Amino acid sequence: MNNSKSTLQRKRVNILKILVTGGAGFIGSHTVVELLDRGDQVVIVDDLSNSHLKVVDRIEKITGKRPDFFLANICDFSAMEKVFKQYDFDFVIHFAGSKAVGESVEKPLLYYRNNLESTWVLIELMAKYNVKSIIFSSSATVYGQPDAVPIIETSPYSPTNPYGETKMINELFLKDVTAAYPDISVICLRYFNPIGAHESGIIGEDPQGIPNNLMPFITQVAIGIREELFVFGNNFDTHDGTGVRDYIHVVDLAKGHLAAVDYLKANPDASFLIINLGTGRGYSVLDLVKTFSEVTGIEIPYRITERRAGDIATCYADVSLAKDLLGWEAKFDLKRMCKDSWRWQSQNPKGYCGNCSQKE
Ligand code: UD1
């Protein structure tokens, strides 16, 4: 066998078969692009409740590869079992879930069911079909009001709403699972504030209705969908009185998942880990508005309003564990995040398809 042939064969042996739940969503789709770009095989399961089938076409446009796609809710055990039977997965990356804080307060039944039953189904099937590794999408929201910043992973749990509570309970559940099933390893990645978009401008964040989060609101003001930004309070104990957060480029975040997959592959006995994914830097609402205007040349009219219930002054990550353990750190700065968010919004003024059906 000549050299190039044996290299090719070795590479094929290393291809991972990865189930990505919620792979049509904002963070999921960017992660799928990175996985496909490096040669892994991806199977997406998504119910499109907060995403679009068009995402799959666009992933193919960027990578030249089409991930297999199944339309199903992760809580549907028999639908999921069919997928597990069909593929011999090496990994699961579990993004699927409901994520609007306000809605979670109004609909706790929906949030507890969607966000907890889904993980339970996945673990049942992983145990049955001998899949040993899962990366779980957690959130800095589990810290609530932090005692100190930067926030380290050992800070106490203190979520302030059902959404955050479901993230916390999932983490506790997964920890118990690893204790009872030593073969299964879990990494919970606690995301700080993901913004930005793929540099192609063809995939990005596409919130339904009025955006809850800051960056999509800013880009919708910039494109003219909304008149002005409401800045929720300017009397916090921060450098300019507005809330400070750790904004992280979604592509950096996606690459953090690849680093976590590689870590579990190299350390199958890892058992249970919780790791922050952020930049370690905090910027205020007005810092973000100013930087966005600088890089796009578009003024963002804003008005200071009351604080939003539950908002905290300052939240940014201690990122040393991600660096030490995964060898990962965020590369893109705030300017790049703003540029990429704007490219996505300006190329897709109404998101993936405006008023069309999500299944189109
Ligand atoms: C929010 C969620 C958090 C979730 C995270 C995911 C709440 C209370 N928290 O976090 O659970 O994990 O999103 O990305 O919803 N802001 C404005 N005007 C706006 C929107 C936001 O001034 O129209 C301010 C907020 O007060 C905050 C900052 O911008 O200081 C960031 O807000 P947001 O993008 O909603 O993120 P978080 O509140 O950090």
GROMACS .gro file of C-alpha atoms and ligand atoms in nm:
model
  399
    1MET     CA    1   0.000   0.000   0.000
    2ASN     CA    2   0.146   0.339  -0.091
    3ASN     CA    3   0.182   0.616   0.167
    4SER     CA    4  -0.105   0.840   0.059
    5LYS     CA    5  -0.344   0.546   0.059
    6SER     CA    6  -0.253   0.444   0.412
    7THR     CA    7  -0.285   0.806   0.534
    8LEU     CA    8  -0.630   0.821   0.381
    9GLN     CA    9  -0.728   0.499   0.552
   10ARG     CA   10  -0.598   0.622   0.888
   11LYS     CA   11  -0.796   0.942   0.847
   12ARG     CA   12  -1.112   0.744   0.773
   13VAL     CA   13  -1.067   0.539   1.089
   14ASN     CA   14  -1.057   0.865   1.286
   15ILE     CA   15  -1.379   1.005   1.143
   16LEU     CA   16  -1.628   1.047   1.424
   17LYS     CA   17  -1.998   0.982   1.384
   18ILE     CA   18  -2.170   1.249   1.589
   19LEU     CA   19  -2.537   1.298   1.675
   20VAL     CA   20  -2.608   1.670   1.705
   21THR     CA   21  -2.945   1.747   1.862
   22GLY     CA   22  -3.068   2.097   1.783
   23GLY     CA   23  -2.817   2.112   1.498
   24ALA     CA   24  -3.034   2.356   1.301
   25GLY     CA   25  -3.021   2.613   1.581
   26PHE     CA   26  -2.783   2.906   1.624
   27ILE     CA   27  -2.495   2.741   1.812
   28GLY     CA   28  -2.576   2.394   1.677
   29SER     CA   29  -2.550   2.496   1.311
   30HIS     CA   30  -2.216   2.669   1.362
   31THR     CA   31  -2.083   2.364   1.542
   32VAL     CA   32  -2.203   2.133   1.263
   33VAL     CA   33  -2.012   2.348   1.010
   34GLU     CA   34  -1.690   2.313   1.210
   35LEU     CA   35  -1.738   1.937   1.255
   36LEU     CA   36  -1.805   1.880   0.883
   37ASP     CA   37  -1.513   2.105   0.787
   38ARG     CA   38  -1.276   1.884   0.978
   39GLY     CA   39  -1.421   1.567   0.831
   40ASP     CA   40  -1.652   1.429   1.099
   41GLN     CA   41  -1.985   1.272   1.003
   42VAL     CA   42  -2.284   1.457   1.146
   43VAL     CA   43  -2.644   1.350   1.198
   44ILE     CA   44  -2.880   1.631   1.302
   45VAL     CA   45  -3.205   1.573   1.489
   46ASP     CA   46  -3.413   1.888   1.528
   47ASP     CA   47  -3.787   1.953   1.560
   48LEU     CA   48  -3.748   2.296   1.391
   49SER     CA   49  -3.954   2.452   1.670
   50ASN     CA   50  -3.709   2.744   1.679
   51SER     CA   51  -3.510   2.692   1.359
   52HIS     CA   52  -3.545   2.630   0.985
   53LEU     CA   53  -3.484   2.346   0.746
   54LYS     CA   54  -3.305   2.598   0.522
   55VAL     CA   55  -3.018   2.587   0.770
   56VAL     CA   56  -2.927   2.240   0.641
   57ASP     CA   57  -2.898   2.371   0.283
   58ARG     CA   58  -2.683   2.653   0.403
   59ILE     CA   59  -2.457   2.426   0.603
   60GLU     CA   60  -2.412   2.230   0.280
   61LYS     CA   61  -2.338   2.550   0.090
   62ILE     CA   62  -2.061   2.643   0.334
   63THR     CA   63  -1.902   2.301   0.379
   64GLY     CA   64  -1.985   2.120   0.055
   65LYS     CA   65  -2.126   1.837   0.270
   66ARG     CA   66  -2.484   1.765   0.367
   67PRO     CA   67  -2.542   1.637   0.719
   68ASP     CA   68  -2.812   1.370   0.756
   69PHE     CA   69  -3.122   1.534   0.901
   70PHE     CA   70  -3.416   1.393   1.100
   71LEU     CA   71  -3.722   1.596   1.194
   72ALA     CA   72  -3.808   1.481   1.546
   73ASN     CA   73  -3.846   1.598   1.902
   74ILE     CA   74  -3.571   1.453   2.121
   75CYS     CA   75  -3.834   1.360   2.382
   76ASP     CA   76  -3.984   1.114   2.130
   77PHE     CA   77  -3.814   0.793   2.243
   78SER     CA   78  -3.920   0.572   1.952
   79ALA     CA   79  -3.822   0.829   1.688
   80MET     CA   80  -3.485   0.872   1.857
   81GLU     CA   81  -3.437   0.497   1.890
   82LYS     CA   82  -3.473   0.461   1.512
   83VAL     CA   83  -3.189   0.711   1.469
   84PHE     CA   84  -2.967   0.536   1.725
   85LYS     CA   85  -3.036   0.200   1.556
   86GLN     CA   86  -2.941   0.336   1.215
   87TYR     CA   87  -2.606   0.486   1.318
   88ASP     CA   88  -2.326   0.366   1.537
   89PHE     CA   89  -2.261   0.700   1.709
   90ASP     CA   90  -1.932   0.786   1.877
   91PHE     CA   91  -2.059   1.105   2.037
   92VAL     CA   92  -2.369   1.302   2.118
   93ILE     CA   93  -2.369   1.683   2.130
   94HIS     CA   94  -2.695   1.791   2.288
   95PHE     CA   95  -2.803   2.145   2.197
   96ALA     CA   96  -3.178   2.094   2.159
   97GLY     CA   97  -3.386   2.275   2.417
   98SER     CA   98  -3.616   2.564   2.493
   99LYS     CA   99  -3.420   2.875   2.584
  100ALA     CA  100  -3.632   3.186   2.641
  101VAL     CA  101  -3.611   3.298   3.003
  102GLY     CA  102  -3.943   3.488   3.007
  103GLU     CA  103  -4.131   3.206   2.836
  104SER     CA  104  -3.988   2.958   3.087
  105VAL     CA  105  -4.152   3.152   3.370
  106GLU     CA  106  -4.489   3.137   3.190
  107LYS     CA  107  -4.456   2.776   3.073
  108PRO     CA  108  -4.256   2.578   3.327
  109LEU     CA  109  -4.425   2.250   3.221
  110LEU     CA  110  -4.300   2.294   2.866
  111TYR     CA  111  -3.949   2.382   2.980
  112TYR     CA  112  -3.916   2.102   3.233
  113ARG     CA  113  -4.047   1.851   2.983
  114ASN     CA  114  -3.848   1.964   2.678
  115ASN     CA  115  -3.524   2.028   2.858
  116LEU     CA  116  -3.520   1.735   3.100
  117GLU     CA  117  -3.702   1.452   2.922
  118SER     CA  118  -3.484   1.501   2.614
  119THR     CA  119  -3.165   1.442   2.809
  120TRP     CA  120  -3.320   1.142   2.981
  121VAL     CA  121  -3.413   0.989   2.642
  122LEU     CA  122  -3.062   1.044   2.511
  123ILE     CA  123  -2.898   0.882   2.812
  124GLU     CA  124  -3.135   0.581   2.799
  125LEU     CA  125  -3.046   0.533   2.434
  126MET     CA  126  -2.676   0.593   2.486
  127ALA     CA  127  -2.672   0.322   2.753
  128LYS     CA  128  -2.869   0.085   2.531
  129TYR     CA  129  -2.663   0.145   2.215
  130ASN     CA  130  -2.326   0.177   2.385
  131VAL     CA  131  -2.256   0.542   2.307
  132LYS     CA  132  -2.014   0.666   2.569
  133SER     CA  133  -1.973   1.041   2.535
  134ILE     CA  134  -2.205   1.339   2.549
  135ILE     CA  135  -2.141   1.713   2.543
  136PHE     CA  136  -2.423   1.908   2.704
  137SER     CA  137  -2.515   2.273   2.630
  138SER     CA  138  -2.528   2.441   2.965
  139SER     CA  139  -2.527   2.810   3.042
  140ALA     CA  140  -2.374   3.073   3.266
  141THR     CA  141  -2.733   3.130   3.371
  142VAL     CA  142  -2.685   2.851   3.630
  143TYR     CA  143  -2.468   3.090   3.834
  144GLY     CA  144  -2.745   3.350   3.876
  145GLN     CA  145  -2.607   3.643   4.070
  146PRO     CA  146  -2.237   3.553   4.106
  147ASP     CA  147  -2.052   3.610   4.434
  148ALA     CA  148  -1.742   3.719   4.243
  149VAL     CA  149  -1.614   3.774   3.890
  150PRO     CA  150  -1.455   3.626   3.689
  151ILE     CA  151  -1.683   3.331   3.759
  152ILE     CA  152  -1.519   2.995   3.821
  153GLU     CA  153  -1.691   2.664   3.758
  154THR     CA  154  -1.701   2.580   4.130
  155SER     CA  155  -1.919   2.884   4.206
  156PRO     CA  156  -2.249   2.778   4.360
  157TYR     CA  157  -2.563   2.714   4.158
  158SER     CA  158  -2.814   2.995   4.185
  159PRO     CA  159  -3.044   3.000   3.882
  160THR     CA  160  -3.327   3.251   3.897
  161ASN     CA  161  -3.582   3.112   3.649
  162PRO     CA  162  -3.715   2.776   3.520
  163TYR     CA  163  -3.490   2.787   3.213
  164GLY     CA  164  -3.180   2.817   3.433
  165GLU     CA  165  -3.320   2.556   3.671
  166THR     CA  166  -3.356   2.303   3.388
  167LYS     CA  167  -2.992   2.362   3.294
  168MET     CA  168  -2.886   2.305   3.654
  169ILE     CA  169  -3.099   1.992   3.694
  170ASN     CA  170  -2.959   1.851   3.369
  171GLU     CA  171  -2.607   1.899   3.502
  172LEU     CA  172  -2.696   1.723   3.830
  173PHE     CA  173  -2.870   1.443   3.640
  174LEU     CA  174  -2.570   1.390   3.413
  175LYS     CA  175  -2.336   1.384   3.710
  176ASP     CA  176  -2.546   1.111   3.872
  177VAL     CA  177  -2.549   0.919   3.543
  178THR     CA  178  -2.167   0.916   3.524
  179ALA     CA  179  -2.151   0.788   3.880
  180ALA     CA  180  -2.384   0.498   3.799
  181TYR     CA  181  -2.253   0.427   3.447
  182PRO     CA  182  -1.873   0.465   3.463
  183ASP     CA  183  -1.850   0.403   3.086
  184ILE     CA  184  -2.034   0.725   3.009
  185SER     CA  185  -1.843   1.054   3.007
  186VAL     CA  186  -2.000   1.398   3.007
  187ILE     CA  187  -1.878   1.750   2.951
  188CYS     CA  188  -2.121   2.030   3.037
  189LEU     CA  189  -2.017   2.348   2.858
  190ARG     CA  190  -2.143   2.662   3.027
  191TYR     CA  191  -2.183   2.926   2.759
  192PHE     CA  192  -2.159   3.295   2.834
  193ASN     CA  193  -2.317   3.529   2.573
  194PRO     CA  194  -2.285   3.395   2.218
  195ILE     CA  195  -2.313   3.651   1.936
  196GLY     CA  196  -2.160   3.691   1.588
  197ALA     CA  197  -2.221   3.462   1.291
  198HIS     CA  198  -2.034   3.254   1.036
  199GLU     CA  199  -1.812   3.477   0.820
  200SER     CA  200  -2.006   3.374   0.507
  201GLY     CA  201  -2.308   3.563   0.644
  202ILE     CA  202  -2.540   3.277   0.545
  203ILE     CA  203  -2.601   3.123   0.886
  204GLY     CA  204  -2.668   3.319   1.203
  205GLU     CA  205  -2.908   3.385   1.488
  206ASP     CA  206  -3.272   3.408   1.381
  207PRO     CA  207  -3.490   3.482   1.683
  208GLN     CA  208  -3.866   3.444   1.648
  209GLY     CA  209  -4.060   3.760   1.734
  210ILE     CA  210  -3.907   4.035   1.944
  211PRO     CA  211  -3.549   3.939   2.034
  212ASN     CA  212  -3.481   3.885   2.404
  213ASN     CA  213  -3.107   3.917   2.367
  214LEU     CA  214  -2.906   4.230   2.308
  215MET     CA  215  -2.718   4.170   1.981
  216PRO     CA  216  -3.014   4.058   1.768
  217PHE     CA  217  -3.205   4.358   1.899
  218ILE     CA  218  -2.920   4.591   1.796
  219THR     CA  219  -2.895   4.439   1.446
  220GLN     CA  220  -3.274   4.468   1.401
  221VAL     CA  221  -3.255   4.837   1.494
  222ALA     CA  222  -2.966   4.878   1.247
  223ILE     CA  223  -3.165   4.718   0.962
  224GLY     CA  224  -3.474   4.926   1.043
  225ILE     CA  225  -3.705   4.655   1.178
  226ARG     CA  226  -3.707   4.830   1.518
  227GLU     CA  227  -3.685   5.200   1.590
  228GLU     CA  228  -3.462   5.207   1.892
  229LEU     CA  229  -3.287   4.993   2.148
  230PHE     CA  230  -3.411   4.991   2.505
  231VAL     CA  231  -3.115   4.980   2.740
  232PHE     CA  232  -3.233   4.801   3.053
  233GLY     CA  233  -3.096   5.024   3.328
  234ASN     CA  234  -2.795   5.253   3.361
  235ASN     CA  235  -2.760   5.245   3.738
  236PHE     CA  236  -2.572   4.916   3.778
  237ASP     CA  237  -2.240   4.915   3.956
  238THR     CA  238  -2.036   4.902   3.632
  239HIS     CA  239  -1.805   5.148   3.450
  240ASP     CA  240  -2.095   5.317   3.264
  241GLY     CA  241  -2.392   5.191   3.467
  242THR     CA  242  -2.512   4.939   3.204
  243GLY     CA  243  -2.490   4.560   3.238
  244VAL     CA  244  -2.157   4.393   3.165
  245ARG     CA  245  -2.142   4.054   2.991
  246ASP     CA  246  -1.890   3.815   2.839
  247TYR     CA  247  -1.979   3.817   2.468
  248ILE     CA  248  -1.826   3.531   2.272
  249HIS     CA  249  -1.819   3.474   1.896
  250VAL     CA  250  -2.038   3.176   1.806
  251VAL     CA  251  -1.760   3.028   1.589
  252ASP     CA  252  -1.523   3.035   1.886
  253LEU     CA  253  -1.796   2.867   2.088
  254ALA     CA  254  -1.843   2.604   1.817
  255LYS     CA  255  -1.470   2.532   1.820
  256GLY     CA  256  -1.491   2.487   2.197
  257HIS     CA  257  -1.722   2.189   2.128
  258LEU     CA  258  -1.466   2.033   1.895
  259ALA     CA  259  -1.202   2.075   2.166
  260ALA     CA  260  -1.438   1.906   2.415
  261VAL     CA  261  -1.501   1.616   2.174
  262ASP     CA  262  -1.125   1.573   2.127
  263TYR     CA  263  -1.072   1.583   2.502
  264LEU     CA  264  -1.324   1.306   2.565
  265LYS     CA  265  -1.178   1.101   2.282
  266ALA     CA  266  -0.830   1.126   2.436
  267ASN     CA  267  -0.964   1.083   2.793
  268PRO     CA  268  -1.248   0.829   2.782
  269ASP     CA  269  -1.235   0.804   3.163
  270ALA     CA  270  -1.303   1.175   3.208
  271SER     CA  271  -1.637   1.094   3.372
  272PHE     CA  272  -1.793   1.435   3.444
  273LEU     CA  273  -1.665   1.784   3.372
  274ILE     CA  274  -1.812   2.132   3.376
  275ILE     CA  275  -1.628   2.395   3.172
  276ASN     CA  276  -1.698   2.764   3.110
  277LEU     CA  277  -1.682   2.887   2.751
  278GLY     CA  278  -1.637   3.262   2.737
  279THR     CA  279  -1.364   3.512   2.652
  280GLY     CA  280  -1.288   3.615   3.010
  281ARG     CA  281  -1.362   3.981   2.922
  282GLY     CA  282  -1.669   4.186   3.006
  283TYR     CA  283  -1.828   4.461   2.795
  284SER     CA  284  -2.122   4.682   2.883
  285VAL     CA  285  -2.437   4.734   2.677
  286LEU     CA  286  -2.307   5.076   2.572
  287ASP     CA  287  -1.962   4.932   2.486
  288LEU     CA  288  -2.136   4.692   2.250
  289VAL     CA  289  -2.353   4.965   2.095
  290LYS     CA  290  -2.045   5.187   2.043
  291THR     CA  291  -1.834   4.910   1.889
  292PHE     CA  292  -2.121   4.806   1.662
  293SER     CA  293  -2.155   5.165   1.536
  294GLU     CA  294  -1.779   5.196   1.489
  295VAL     CA  295  -1.749   4.888   1.268
  296THR     CA  296  -2.071   4.933   1.071
  297GLY     CA  297  -2.098   5.313   1.053
  298ILE     CA  298  -2.460   5.285   1.169
  299GLU     CA  299  -2.583   5.486   1.466
  300ILE     CA  300  -2.804   5.290   1.706
  301PRO     CA  301  -3.063   5.515   1.867
  302TYR     CA  302  -3.129   5.401   2.222
  303ARG     CA  303  -3.331   5.492   2.525
  304ILE     CA  304  -3.253   5.407   2.887
  305THR     CA  305  -3.543   5.222   3.050
  306GLU     CA  306  -3.607   5.034   3.373
  307ARG     CA  307  -3.392   4.736   3.463
  308ARG     CA  308  -3.519   4.401   3.333
  309ALA     CA  309  -3.630   4.177   3.621
  310GLY     CA  310  -3.358   3.934   3.721
  311ASP     CA  311  -3.073   4.110   3.535
  312ILE     CA  312  -2.740   4.126   3.712
  313ALA     CA  313  -2.469   4.393   3.688
  314THR     CA  314  -2.167   4.194   3.578
  315CYS     CA  315  -2.100   3.846   3.447
  316TYR     CA  316  -1.782   3.719   3.283
  317ALA     CA  317  -1.602   3.390   3.283
  318ASP     CA  318  -1.287   3.256   3.432
  319VAL     CA  319  -1.165   3.067   3.126
  320SER     CA  320  -0.856   2.903   3.269
  321LEU     CA  321  -1.009   2.554   3.289
  322ALA     CA  322  -1.102   2.555   2.919
  323LYS     CA  323  -0.750   2.668   2.834
  324ASP     CA  324  -0.571   2.420   3.063
  325LEU     CA  325  -0.789   2.116   2.995
  326LEU     CA  326  -0.912   2.162   2.639
  327GLY     CA  327  -0.632   2.381   2.504
  328TRP     CA  328  -0.905   2.610   2.376
  329GLU     CA  329  -0.947   2.984   2.397
  330ALA     CA  330  -1.163   3.237   2.216
  331LYS     CA  331  -0.987   3.420   1.931
  332PHE     CA  332  -1.233   3.675   1.791
  333ASP     CA  333  -1.266   4.022   1.943
  334LEU     CA  334  -1.576   4.235   1.992
  335LYS     CA  335  -1.527   4.420   1.661
  336ARG     CA  336  -1.523   4.094   1.470
  337MET     CA  337  -1.835   3.975   1.657
  338CYS     CA  338  -2.018   4.296   1.559
  339LYS     CA  339  -1.901   4.277   1.196
  340ASP     CA  340  -2.017   3.918   1.158
  341SER     CA  341  -2.351   3.976   1.333
  342TRP     CA  342  -2.415   4.266   1.098
  343ARG     CA  343  -2.311   4.075   0.784
  344TRP     CA  344  -2.565   3.802   0.873
  345GLN     CA  345  -2.846   4.050   0.949
  346SER     CA  346  -2.782   4.271   0.644
  347GLN     CA  347  -2.766   3.973   0.406
  348ASN     CA  348  -3.079   3.820   0.566
  349PRO     CA  349  -3.297   4.112   0.676
  350LYS     CA  350  -3.582   3.877   0.772
  351GLY     CA  351  -3.367   3.590   0.895
  352TYR     CA  352  -3.392   3.256   0.715
  353CYS     CA  353  -3.725   3.317   0.548
  354GLY     CA  354  -3.929   3.598   0.695
  355ASN     CA  355  -4.283   3.469   0.719
  356CYS     CA  356  -4.239   3.138   0.540
  357SER     CA  357  -4.293   2.808   0.720
  358GLN     CA  358  -3.998   2.678   0.919
  359LYS     CA  359  -4.030   2.343   0.748
  360GLU     CA  360  -3.963   2.502   0.404
  361UD1     C1  361  -2.976   3.607   2.871
  361UD1     C2  362  -3.055   3.520   2.964
  361UD1     C3  363  -2.970   3.400   2.999
  361UD1     C4  364  -2.926   3.325   2.874
  361UD1     C5  365  -2.854   3.422   2.781
  361UD1     C6  366  -2.827   3.352   2.650
  361UD1     C7  367  -3.209   3.668   3.083
  361UD1     C8  368  -3.242   3.732   3.214
  361UD1     N1  369  -3.096   3.595   3.080
  361UD1     O1  370  -2.862   3.651   2.941
  361UD1     O2  371  -3.043   3.313   3.081
  361UD1     O3  372  -2.842   3.220   2.908
  361UD1     O4  373  -2.935   3.535   2.756
  361UD1     O5  374  -2.771   3.434   2.557
  361UD1     O6  375  -3.281   3.680   2.985
  361UD1     N2  376  -3.013   4.427   2.726
  361UD1     C9  377  -3.065   4.555   2.699
  361UD1     N3  378  -3.164   4.565   2.606
  361UD1    C10  379  -3.213   4.458   2.537
  361UD1    C11  380  -3.160   4.329   2.565
  361UD1    C12  381  -3.061   4.319   2.661
  361UD1     O7  382  -3.024   4.653   2.758
  361UD1     O8  383  -3.304   4.475   2.454
  361UD1    C13  384  -2.905   4.416   2.823
  361UD1    C14  385  -2.934   4.327   2.944
  361UD1     O9  386  -2.990   4.400   3.048
  361UD1    C15  387  -2.792   4.273   2.974
  361UD1    C16  388  -2.722   4.268   2.838
  361UD1    O10  389  -2.796   4.356   2.756
  361UD1    O11  390  -2.721   4.364   3.055
  361UD1    C17  391  -2.723   4.131   2.775
  361UD1    O12  392  -2.857   4.081   2.773
  361UD1     P1  393  -2.895   3.945   2.700
  361UD1    O13  394  -2.840   3.944   2.562
  361UD1    O14  395  -3.042   3.925   2.715
  361UD1    O15  396  -2.814   3.835   2.780
  361UD1     P2  397  -2.818   3.799   2.938
  361UD1    O16  398  -2.915   3.881   3.011
  361UD1    O17  399  -2.678   3.801   2.987
   0.00000   0.00000   0.00000
